PDB file of C-alpha atoms in Angstrom:
ATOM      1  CA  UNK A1478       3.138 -15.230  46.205  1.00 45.00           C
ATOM      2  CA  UNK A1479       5.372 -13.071  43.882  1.00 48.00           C
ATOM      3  CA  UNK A1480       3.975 -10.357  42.385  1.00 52.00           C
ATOM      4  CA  UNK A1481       4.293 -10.076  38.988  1.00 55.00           C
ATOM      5  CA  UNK A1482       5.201  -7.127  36.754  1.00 61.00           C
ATOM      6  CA  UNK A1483       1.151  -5.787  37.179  1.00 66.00           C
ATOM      7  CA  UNK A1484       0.749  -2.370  35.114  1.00 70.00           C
ATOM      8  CA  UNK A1485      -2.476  -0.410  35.153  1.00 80.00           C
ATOM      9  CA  UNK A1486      -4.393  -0.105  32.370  1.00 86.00           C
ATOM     10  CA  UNK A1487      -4.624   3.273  32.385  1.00 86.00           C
ATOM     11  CA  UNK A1488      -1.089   3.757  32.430  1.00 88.00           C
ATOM     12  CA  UNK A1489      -0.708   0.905  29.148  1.00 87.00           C
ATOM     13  CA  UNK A1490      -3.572   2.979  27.430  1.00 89.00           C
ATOM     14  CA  UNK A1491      -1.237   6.153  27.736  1.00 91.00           C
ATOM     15  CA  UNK A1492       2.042   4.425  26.803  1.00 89.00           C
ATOM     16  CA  UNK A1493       0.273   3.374  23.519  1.00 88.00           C
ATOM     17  CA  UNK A1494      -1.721   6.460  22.596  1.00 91.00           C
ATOM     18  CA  UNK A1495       1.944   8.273  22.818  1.00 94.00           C
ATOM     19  CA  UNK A1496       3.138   5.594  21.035  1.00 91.00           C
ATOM     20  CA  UNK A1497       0.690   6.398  18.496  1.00 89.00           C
ATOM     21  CA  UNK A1498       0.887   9.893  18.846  1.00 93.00           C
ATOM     22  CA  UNK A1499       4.691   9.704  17.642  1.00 94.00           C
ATOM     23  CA  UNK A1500       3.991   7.395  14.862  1.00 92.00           C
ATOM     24  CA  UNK A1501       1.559   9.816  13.262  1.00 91.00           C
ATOM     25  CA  UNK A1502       4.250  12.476  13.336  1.00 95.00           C
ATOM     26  CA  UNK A1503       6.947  10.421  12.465  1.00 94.00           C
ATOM     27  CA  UNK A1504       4.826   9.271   9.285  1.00 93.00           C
ATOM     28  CA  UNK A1505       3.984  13.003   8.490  1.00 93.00           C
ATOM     29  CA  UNK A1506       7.805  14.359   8.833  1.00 95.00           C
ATOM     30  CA  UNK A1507       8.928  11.601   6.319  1.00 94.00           C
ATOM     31  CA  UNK A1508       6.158  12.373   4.079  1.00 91.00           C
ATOM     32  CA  UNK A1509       6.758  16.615   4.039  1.00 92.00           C
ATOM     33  CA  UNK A1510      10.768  15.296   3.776  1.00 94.00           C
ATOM     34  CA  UNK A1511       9.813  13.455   0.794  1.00 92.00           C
ATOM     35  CA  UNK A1512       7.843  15.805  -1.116  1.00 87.00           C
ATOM     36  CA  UNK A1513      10.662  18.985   0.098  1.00 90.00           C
ATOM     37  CA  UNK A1514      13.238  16.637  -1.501  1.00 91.00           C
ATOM     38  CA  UNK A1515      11.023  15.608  -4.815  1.00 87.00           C
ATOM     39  CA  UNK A1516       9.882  18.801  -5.586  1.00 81.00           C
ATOM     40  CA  UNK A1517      11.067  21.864  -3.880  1.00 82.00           C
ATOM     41  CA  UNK A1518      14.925  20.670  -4.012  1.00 88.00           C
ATOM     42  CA  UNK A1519      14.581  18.748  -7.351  1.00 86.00           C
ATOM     43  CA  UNK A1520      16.586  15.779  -5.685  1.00 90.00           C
ATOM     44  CA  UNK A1521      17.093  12.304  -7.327  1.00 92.00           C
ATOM     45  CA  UNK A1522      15.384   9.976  -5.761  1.00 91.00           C
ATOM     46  CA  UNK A1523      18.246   7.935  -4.114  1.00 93.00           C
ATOM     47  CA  UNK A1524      18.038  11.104  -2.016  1.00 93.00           C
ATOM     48  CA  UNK A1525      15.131  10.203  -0.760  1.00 92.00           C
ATOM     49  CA  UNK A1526      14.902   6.633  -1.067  1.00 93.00           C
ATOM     50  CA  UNK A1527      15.026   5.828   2.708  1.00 94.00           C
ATOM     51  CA  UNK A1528      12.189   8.034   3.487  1.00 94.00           C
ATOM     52  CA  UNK A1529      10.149   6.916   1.071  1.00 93.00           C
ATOM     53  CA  UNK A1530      10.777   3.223   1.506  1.00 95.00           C
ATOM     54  CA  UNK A1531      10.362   3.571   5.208  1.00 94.00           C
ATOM     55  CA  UNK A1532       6.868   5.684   4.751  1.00 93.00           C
ATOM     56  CA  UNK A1533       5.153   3.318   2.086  1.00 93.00           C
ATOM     57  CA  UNK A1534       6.665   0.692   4.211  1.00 95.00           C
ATOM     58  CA  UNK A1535       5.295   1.645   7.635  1.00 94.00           C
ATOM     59  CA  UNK A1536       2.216   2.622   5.785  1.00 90.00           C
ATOM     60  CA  UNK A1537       1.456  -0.882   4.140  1.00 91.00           C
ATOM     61  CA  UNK A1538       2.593  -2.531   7.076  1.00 93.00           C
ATOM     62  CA  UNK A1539       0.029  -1.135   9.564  1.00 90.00           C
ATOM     63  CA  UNK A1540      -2.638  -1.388   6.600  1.00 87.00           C
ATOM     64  CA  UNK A1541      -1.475  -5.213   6.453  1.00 88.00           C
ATOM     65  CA  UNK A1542      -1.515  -5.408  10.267  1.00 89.00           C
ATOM     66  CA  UNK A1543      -5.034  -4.052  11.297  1.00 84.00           C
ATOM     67  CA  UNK A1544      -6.879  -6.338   8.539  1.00 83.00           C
ATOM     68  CA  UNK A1545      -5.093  -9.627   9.712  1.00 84.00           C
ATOM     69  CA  UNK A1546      -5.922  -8.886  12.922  1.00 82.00           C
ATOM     70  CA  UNK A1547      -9.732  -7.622  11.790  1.00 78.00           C
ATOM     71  CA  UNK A1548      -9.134  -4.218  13.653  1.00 81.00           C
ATOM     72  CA  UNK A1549     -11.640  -1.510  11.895  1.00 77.00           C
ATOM     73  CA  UNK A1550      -9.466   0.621   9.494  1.00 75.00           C
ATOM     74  CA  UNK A1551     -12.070   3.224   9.254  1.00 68.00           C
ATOM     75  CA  UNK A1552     -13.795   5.181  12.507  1.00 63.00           C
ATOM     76  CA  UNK A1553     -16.758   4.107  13.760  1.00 65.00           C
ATOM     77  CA  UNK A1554     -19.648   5.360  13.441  1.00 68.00           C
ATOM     78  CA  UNK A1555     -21.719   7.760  11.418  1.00 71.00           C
ATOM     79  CA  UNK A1556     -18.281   8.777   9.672  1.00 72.00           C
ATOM     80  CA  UNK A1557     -17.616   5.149   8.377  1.00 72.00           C
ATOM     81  CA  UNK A1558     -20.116   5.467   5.555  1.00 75.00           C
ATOM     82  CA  UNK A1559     -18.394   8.691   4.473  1.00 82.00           C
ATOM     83  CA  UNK A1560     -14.434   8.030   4.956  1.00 83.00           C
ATOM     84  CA  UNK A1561     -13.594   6.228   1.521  1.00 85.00           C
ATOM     85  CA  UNK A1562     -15.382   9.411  -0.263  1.00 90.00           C
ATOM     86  CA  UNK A1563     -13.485  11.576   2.260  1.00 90.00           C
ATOM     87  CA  UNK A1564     -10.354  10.013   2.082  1.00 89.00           C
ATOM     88  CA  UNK A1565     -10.444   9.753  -2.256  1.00 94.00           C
ATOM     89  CA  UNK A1566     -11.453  13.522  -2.357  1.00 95.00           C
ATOM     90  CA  UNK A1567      -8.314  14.599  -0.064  1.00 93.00           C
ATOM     91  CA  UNK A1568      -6.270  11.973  -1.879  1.00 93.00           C
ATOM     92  CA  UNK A1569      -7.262  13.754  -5.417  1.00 95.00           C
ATOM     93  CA  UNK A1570      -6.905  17.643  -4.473  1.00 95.00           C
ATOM     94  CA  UNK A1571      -4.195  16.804  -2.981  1.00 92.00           C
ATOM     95  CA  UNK A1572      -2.287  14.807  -6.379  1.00 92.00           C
ATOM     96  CA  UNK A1573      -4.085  17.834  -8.106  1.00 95.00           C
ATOM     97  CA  UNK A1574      -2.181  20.033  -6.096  1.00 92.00           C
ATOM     98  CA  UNK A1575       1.298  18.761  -6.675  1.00 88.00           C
ATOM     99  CA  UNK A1576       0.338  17.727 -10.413  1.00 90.00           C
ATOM    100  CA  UNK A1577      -0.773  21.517 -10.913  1.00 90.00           C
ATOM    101  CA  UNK A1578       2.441  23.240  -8.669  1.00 87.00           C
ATOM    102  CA  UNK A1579       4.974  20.961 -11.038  1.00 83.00           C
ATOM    103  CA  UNK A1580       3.551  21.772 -14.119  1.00 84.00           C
ATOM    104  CA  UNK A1581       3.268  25.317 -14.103  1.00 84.00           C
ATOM    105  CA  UNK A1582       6.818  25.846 -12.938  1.00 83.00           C
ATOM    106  CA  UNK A1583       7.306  23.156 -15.532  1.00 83.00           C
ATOM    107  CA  UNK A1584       5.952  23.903 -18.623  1.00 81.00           C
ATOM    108  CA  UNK A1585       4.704  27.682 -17.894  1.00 80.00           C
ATOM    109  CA  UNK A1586       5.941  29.456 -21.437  1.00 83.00           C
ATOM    110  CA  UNK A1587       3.170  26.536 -23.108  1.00 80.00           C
ATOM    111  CA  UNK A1588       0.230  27.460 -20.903  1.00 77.00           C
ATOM    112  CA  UNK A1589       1.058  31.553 -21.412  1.00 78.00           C
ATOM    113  CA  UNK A1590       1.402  30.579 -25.477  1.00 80.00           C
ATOM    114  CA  UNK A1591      -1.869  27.969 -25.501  1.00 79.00           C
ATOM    115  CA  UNK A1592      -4.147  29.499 -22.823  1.00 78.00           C
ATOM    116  CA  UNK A1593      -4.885  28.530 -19.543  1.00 82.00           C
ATOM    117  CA  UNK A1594      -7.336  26.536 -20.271  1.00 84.00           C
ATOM    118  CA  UNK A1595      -5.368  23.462 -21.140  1.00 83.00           C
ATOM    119  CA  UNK A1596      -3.705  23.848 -17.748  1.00 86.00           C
ATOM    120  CA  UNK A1597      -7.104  23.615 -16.083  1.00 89.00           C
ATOM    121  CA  UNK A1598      -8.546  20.842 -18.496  1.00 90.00           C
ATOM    122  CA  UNK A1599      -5.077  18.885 -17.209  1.00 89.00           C
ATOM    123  CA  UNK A1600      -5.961  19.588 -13.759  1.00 93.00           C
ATOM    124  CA  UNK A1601      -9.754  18.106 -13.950  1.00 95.00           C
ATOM    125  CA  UNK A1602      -8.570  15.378 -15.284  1.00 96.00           C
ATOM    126  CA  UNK A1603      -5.965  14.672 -13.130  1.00 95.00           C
ATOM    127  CA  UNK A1604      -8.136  15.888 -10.384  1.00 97.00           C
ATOM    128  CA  UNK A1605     -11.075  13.173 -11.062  1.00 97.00           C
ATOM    129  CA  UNK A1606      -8.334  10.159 -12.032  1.00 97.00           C
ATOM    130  CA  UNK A1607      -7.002  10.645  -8.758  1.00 96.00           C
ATOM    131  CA  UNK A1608     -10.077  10.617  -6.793  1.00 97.00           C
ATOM    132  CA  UNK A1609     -11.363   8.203  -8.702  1.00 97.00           C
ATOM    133  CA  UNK A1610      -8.383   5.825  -8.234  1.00 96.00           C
ATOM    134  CA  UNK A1611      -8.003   6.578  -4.204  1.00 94.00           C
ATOM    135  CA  UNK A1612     -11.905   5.522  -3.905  1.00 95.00           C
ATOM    136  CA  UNK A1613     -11.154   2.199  -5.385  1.00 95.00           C
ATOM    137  CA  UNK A1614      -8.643   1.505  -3.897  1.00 93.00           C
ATOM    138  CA  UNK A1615     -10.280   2.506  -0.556  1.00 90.00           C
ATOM    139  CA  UNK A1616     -13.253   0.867  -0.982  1.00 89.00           C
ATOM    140  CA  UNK A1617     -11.102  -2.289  -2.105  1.00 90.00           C
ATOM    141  CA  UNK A1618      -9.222  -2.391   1.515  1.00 87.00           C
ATOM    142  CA  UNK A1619     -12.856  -1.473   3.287  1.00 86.00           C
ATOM    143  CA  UNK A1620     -14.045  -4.363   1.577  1.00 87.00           C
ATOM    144  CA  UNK A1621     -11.296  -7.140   2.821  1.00 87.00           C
ATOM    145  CA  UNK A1622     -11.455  -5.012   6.330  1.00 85.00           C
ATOM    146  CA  UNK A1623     -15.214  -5.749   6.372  1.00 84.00           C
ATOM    147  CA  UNK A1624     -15.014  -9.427   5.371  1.00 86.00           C
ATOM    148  CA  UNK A1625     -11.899 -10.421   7.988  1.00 85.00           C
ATOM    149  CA  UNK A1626     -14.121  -8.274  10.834  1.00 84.00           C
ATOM    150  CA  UNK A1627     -17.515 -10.092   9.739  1.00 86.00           C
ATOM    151  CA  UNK A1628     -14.900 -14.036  10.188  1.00 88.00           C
ATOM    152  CA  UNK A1629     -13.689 -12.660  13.590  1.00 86.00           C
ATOM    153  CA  UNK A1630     -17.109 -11.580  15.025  1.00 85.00           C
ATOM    154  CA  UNK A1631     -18.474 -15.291  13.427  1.00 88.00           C
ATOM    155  CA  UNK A1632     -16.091 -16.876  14.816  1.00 87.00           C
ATOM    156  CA  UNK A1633     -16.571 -15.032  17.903  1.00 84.00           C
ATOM    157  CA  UNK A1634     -20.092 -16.226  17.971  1.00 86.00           C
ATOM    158  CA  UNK A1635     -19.806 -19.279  17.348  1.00 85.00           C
ATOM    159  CA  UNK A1636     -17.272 -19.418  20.452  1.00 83.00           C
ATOM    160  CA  UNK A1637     -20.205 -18.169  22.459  1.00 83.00           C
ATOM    161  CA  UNK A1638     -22.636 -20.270  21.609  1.00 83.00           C
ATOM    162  CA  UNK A1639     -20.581 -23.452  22.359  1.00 81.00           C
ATOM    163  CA  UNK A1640     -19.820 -22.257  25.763  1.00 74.00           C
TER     164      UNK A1640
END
């Protein structure tokens, strides 16, 4: 009898967790290359173009890929509850953060002339749109994740039963 390429698990569990591994790093390099590019070198975006096609890209392609094939999109666990909430708030400091940086530099002689409180009523709001937004949107893809996971393990069931 032949033996046929056999690989141990172990070693395919590795293989894939580096595999991961690089993809998270590879996602956060084009993302810090992106915003370097938008707003520390002031470059057009055809400068950037590639990285930020290949980022949202890769981004909404795994996100399309782990709710067609009803793999959880959140953790498990006690942290599941929480990670829309977690995710929106670091999604809106962070777009507060940028928003805030860009419009100082930007339009610093009209916050010194009108006070600084305008600056910090823009930054609230842009602060709770943001969060806001990201928690829908969240919640939205939890929702879909949820239903396609609740057809699988059905379906799953239902397997079971017959057998």
């Amino acid at each position: 009898m032949k033996r046929k390429n056999m690989q141990d698990e172990r070693i395919l569990e590795q293989r894939r967790k580096v595999s991961s591994e690089v993809d998270g790093i590879l996602m956060i390099v084009l993302l810090v290359s992106i915003l370097v590019q938008q707003f520390y070198l002031n470059a057009s975006f055809k400068q950037y173009a590639v990285e930020f096609i290949c980022f949202f890209g890769m981004s909404i392609y795994k996100l399309v890929r782990y709710m067609t094939l009803g793999l959880d999109i959140n953790s498990v666990g006690k942290r599941a509850k929480f990670m829309p909430l977690i995710i929106s708030l670091v999604g809106g400091i962070t777009v507060t953060v940028i928003n805030g940086i860009l419009n100082y530099t930007r339009y610093a002689e009209h916050y010194i002339e009108d006070g600084i409180g305008y600056f910090i009523a823009v930054l609230a709001v842009t602060f709770i749109s943001a969060t806001v937004f990201c928690f829908i949107v969240t919640s939205f893809f939890y929702h879909l994740n949820k239903i396609k996971q609740d057809k699988i393990q059905k379906r799953l069931d239902e397997d079971e039963e017959n057998q």
